[in-house]
Coordinates of N, CA and C in Angstrom, one line a residue:
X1 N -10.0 -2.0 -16.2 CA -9.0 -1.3 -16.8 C -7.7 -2.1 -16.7
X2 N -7.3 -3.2 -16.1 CA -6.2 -3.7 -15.8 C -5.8 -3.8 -14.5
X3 N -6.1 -2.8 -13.8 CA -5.0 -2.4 -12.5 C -5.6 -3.0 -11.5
X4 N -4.7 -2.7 -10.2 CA -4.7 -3.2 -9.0 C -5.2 -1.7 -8.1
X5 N -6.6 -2.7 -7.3 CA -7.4 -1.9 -6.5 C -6.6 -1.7 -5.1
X6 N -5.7 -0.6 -4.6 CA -5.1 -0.3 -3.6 C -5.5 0.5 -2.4
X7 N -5.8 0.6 -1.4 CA -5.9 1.1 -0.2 C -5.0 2.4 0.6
X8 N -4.8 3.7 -0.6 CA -4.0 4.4 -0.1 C -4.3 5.3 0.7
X9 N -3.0 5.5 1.9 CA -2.8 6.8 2.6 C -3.1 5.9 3.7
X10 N -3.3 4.3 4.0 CA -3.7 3.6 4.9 C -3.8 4.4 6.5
X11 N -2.4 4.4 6.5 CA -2.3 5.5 8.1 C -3.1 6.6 8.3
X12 N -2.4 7.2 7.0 CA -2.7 9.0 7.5 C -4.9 8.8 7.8
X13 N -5.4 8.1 6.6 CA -6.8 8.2 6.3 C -7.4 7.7 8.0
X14 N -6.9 6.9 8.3 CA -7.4 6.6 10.1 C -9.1 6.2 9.8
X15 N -9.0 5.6 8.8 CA -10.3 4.4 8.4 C -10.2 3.2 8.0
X16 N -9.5 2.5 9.6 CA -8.8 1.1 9.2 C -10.1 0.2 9.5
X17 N -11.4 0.5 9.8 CA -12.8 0.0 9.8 C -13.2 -0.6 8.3
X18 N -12.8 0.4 7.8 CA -13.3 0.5 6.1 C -12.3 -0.8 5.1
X19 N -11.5 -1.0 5.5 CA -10.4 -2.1 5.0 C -11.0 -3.6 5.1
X20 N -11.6 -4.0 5.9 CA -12.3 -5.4 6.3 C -13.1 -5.8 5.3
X21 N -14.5 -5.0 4.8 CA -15.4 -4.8 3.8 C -14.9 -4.8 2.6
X22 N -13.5 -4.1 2.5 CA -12.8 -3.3 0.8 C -12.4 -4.8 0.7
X23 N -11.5 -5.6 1.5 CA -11.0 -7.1 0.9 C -12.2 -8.0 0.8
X24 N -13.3 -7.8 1.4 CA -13.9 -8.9 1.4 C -14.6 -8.5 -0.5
X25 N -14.5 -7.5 -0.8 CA -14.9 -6.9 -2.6 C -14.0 -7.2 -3.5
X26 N -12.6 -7.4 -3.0 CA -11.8 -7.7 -4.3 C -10.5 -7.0 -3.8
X27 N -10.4 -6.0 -2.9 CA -9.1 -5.0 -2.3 C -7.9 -5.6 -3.2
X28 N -6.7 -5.3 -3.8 CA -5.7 -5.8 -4.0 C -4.7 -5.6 -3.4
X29 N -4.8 -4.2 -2.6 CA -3.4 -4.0 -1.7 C -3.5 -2.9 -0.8
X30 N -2.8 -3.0 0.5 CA -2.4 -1.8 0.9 C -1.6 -0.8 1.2
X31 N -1.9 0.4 1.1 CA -0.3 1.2 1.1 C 0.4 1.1 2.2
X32 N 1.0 0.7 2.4 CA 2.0 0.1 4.1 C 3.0 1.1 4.2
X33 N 3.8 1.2 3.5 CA 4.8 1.9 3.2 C 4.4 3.9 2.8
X34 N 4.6 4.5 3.2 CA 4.3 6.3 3.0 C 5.4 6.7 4.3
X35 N 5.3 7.8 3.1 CA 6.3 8.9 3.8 C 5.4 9.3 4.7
X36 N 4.3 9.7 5.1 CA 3.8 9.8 6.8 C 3.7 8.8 7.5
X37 N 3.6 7.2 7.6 CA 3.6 6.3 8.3 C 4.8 6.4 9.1
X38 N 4.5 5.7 10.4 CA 5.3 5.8 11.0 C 5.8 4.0 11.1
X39 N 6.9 3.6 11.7 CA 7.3 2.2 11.3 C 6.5 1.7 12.1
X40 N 5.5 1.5 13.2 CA 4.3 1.3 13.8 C 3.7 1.0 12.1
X41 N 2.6 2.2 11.9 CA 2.4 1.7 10.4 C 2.7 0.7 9.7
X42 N 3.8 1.3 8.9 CA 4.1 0.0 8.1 C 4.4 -1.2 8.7
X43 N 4.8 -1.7 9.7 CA 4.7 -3.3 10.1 C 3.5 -3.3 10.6
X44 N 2.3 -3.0 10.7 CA 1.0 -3.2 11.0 C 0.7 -3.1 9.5
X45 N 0.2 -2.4 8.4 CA 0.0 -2.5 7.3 C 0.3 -3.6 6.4
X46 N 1.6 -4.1 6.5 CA 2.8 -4.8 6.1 C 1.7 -6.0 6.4
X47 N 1.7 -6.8 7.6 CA 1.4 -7.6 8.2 C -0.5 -7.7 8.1
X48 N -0.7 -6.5 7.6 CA -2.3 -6.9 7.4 C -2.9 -7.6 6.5
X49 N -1.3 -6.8 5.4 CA -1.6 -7.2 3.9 C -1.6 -8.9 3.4
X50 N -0.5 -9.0 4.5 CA 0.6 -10.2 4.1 C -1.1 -11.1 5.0
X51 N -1.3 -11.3 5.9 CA -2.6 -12.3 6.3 C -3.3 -12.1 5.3
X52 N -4.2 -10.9 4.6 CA -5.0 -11.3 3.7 C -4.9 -11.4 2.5
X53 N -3.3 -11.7 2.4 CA -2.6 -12.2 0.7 C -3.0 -10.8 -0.3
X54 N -2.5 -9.8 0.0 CA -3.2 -8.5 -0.3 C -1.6 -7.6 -0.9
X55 N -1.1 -6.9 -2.1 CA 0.3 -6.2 -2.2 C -0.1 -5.5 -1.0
X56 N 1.2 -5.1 -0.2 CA 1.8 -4.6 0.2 C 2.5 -3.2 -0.2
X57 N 1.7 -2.3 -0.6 CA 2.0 -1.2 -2.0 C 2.8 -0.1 -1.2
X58 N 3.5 0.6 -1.8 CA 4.3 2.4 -0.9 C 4.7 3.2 -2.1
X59 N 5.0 4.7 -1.3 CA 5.5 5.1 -2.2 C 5.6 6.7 -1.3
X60 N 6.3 7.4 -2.4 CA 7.0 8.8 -1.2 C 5.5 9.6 -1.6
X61 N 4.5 10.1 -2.5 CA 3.4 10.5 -2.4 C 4.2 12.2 -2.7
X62 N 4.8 12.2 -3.5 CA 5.7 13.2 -4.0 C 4.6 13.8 -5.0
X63 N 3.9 14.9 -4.8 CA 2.8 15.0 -6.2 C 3.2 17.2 -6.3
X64 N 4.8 17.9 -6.0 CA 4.8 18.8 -6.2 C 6.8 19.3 -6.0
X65 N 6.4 20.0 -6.6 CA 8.5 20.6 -6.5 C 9.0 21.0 -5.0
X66 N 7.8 21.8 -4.6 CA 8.4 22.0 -3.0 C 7.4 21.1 -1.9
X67 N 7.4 20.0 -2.2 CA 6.7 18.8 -1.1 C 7.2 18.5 -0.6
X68 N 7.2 18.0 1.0 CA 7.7 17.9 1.9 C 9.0 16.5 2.2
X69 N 8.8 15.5 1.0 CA 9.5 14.3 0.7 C 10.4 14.7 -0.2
X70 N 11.2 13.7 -0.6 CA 12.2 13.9 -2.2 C 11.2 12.7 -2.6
X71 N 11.6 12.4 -3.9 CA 11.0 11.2 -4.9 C 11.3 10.3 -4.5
X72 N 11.1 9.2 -3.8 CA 11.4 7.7 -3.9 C 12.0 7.4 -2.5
X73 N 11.5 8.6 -1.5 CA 11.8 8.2 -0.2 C 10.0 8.1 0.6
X74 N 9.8 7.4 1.2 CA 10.8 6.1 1.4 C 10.8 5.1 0.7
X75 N 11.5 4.4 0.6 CA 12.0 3.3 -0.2 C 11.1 2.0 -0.2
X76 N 10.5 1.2 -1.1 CA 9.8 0.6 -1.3 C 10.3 -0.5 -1.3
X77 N 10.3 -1.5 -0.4 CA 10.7 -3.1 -0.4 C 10.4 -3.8 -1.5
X78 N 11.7 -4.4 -2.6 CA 11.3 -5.0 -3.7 C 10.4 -6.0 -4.2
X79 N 10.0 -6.9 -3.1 CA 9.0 -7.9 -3.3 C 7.9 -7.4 -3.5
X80 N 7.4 -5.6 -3.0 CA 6.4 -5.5 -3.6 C 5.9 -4.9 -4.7
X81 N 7.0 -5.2 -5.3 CA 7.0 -5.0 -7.1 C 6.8 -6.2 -7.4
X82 N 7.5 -7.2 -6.6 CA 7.1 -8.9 -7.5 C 5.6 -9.2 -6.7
X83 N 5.3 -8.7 -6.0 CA 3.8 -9.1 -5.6 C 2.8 -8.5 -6.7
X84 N 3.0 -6.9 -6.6 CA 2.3 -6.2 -7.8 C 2.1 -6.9 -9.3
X85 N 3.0 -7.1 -9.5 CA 3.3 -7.1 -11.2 C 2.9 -9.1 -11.1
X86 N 2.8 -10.2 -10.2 CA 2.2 -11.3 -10.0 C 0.7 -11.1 -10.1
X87 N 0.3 -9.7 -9.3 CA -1.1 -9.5 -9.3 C -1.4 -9.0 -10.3
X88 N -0.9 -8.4 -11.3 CA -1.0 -7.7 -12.9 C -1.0 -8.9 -13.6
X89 N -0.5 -10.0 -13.7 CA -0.5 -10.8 -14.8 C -1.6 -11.6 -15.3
X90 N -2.7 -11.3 -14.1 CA -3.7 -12.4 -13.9 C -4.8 -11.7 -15.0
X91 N -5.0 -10.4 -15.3 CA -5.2 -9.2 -16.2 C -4.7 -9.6 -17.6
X92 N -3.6 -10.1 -18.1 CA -3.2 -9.8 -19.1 C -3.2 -11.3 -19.5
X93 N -3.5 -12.4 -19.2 CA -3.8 -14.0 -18.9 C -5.0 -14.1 -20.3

C-alpha cells in the first residue's frame, strides 16, 4: 500500500522479544515517543531504532474527546518526519 511498517505502543505492549524478528522482516520503525512512555522509554526506543536504522515514530495516541492526552502531546522530534517521509520516498521511486 505504500506505508511504513511501525511497531506501536512499543512500551506499553512489553513485547520487546517480538521487535528482533519484526526488523529482521522489513520493520520500518518504532514508536519511541507515546504519551505512556516514560523518558526511560523513549531514549531506549529512540536508540534501538537509531542502531537498526529503523524511524523513530510517536505520537499522543489521542483516539477520543475525553482521552487522557490533548492532541500532539507529546511532541514528536522533527527528524522523525524527515526519517518518515525519506522512508516513503523509496515507495513512490
Amino acid at each position: 500500500a505504500g506505508g511504513c511498517a511501525v511497531y506501536a505502543h512499543a512500551g506499553v505492549a512489553k513485547h520487546e522479544e517480538s521487535i528482533a524478528p519484526l526488523i529482521r522482516k522489513g520493520l520500518d520503525g518504532i514508536e519511541a515517543t507515546h504519551s505512556s512512555h516514560s523518558r526511560w522509554h523513549v531514549e531506549y526506543f529512540t536508540k534501538l531504532a537509531k542502531k537498526n536504522g529503523l524511524i523513530a515514530t510517536g505520537g499522543s495516541d489521542f483516539h477520543r474527546p475525553d482521552g487522557p492526552v490533548e492532541p500532539g502531546f507529546p511532541r514528536v522530534p522533527p527528524e522523525c518526519w524527515d526519517d518518515a517521509l525519506r522512508r516513503l520516498e523509496r515507495w513512490t521511486r
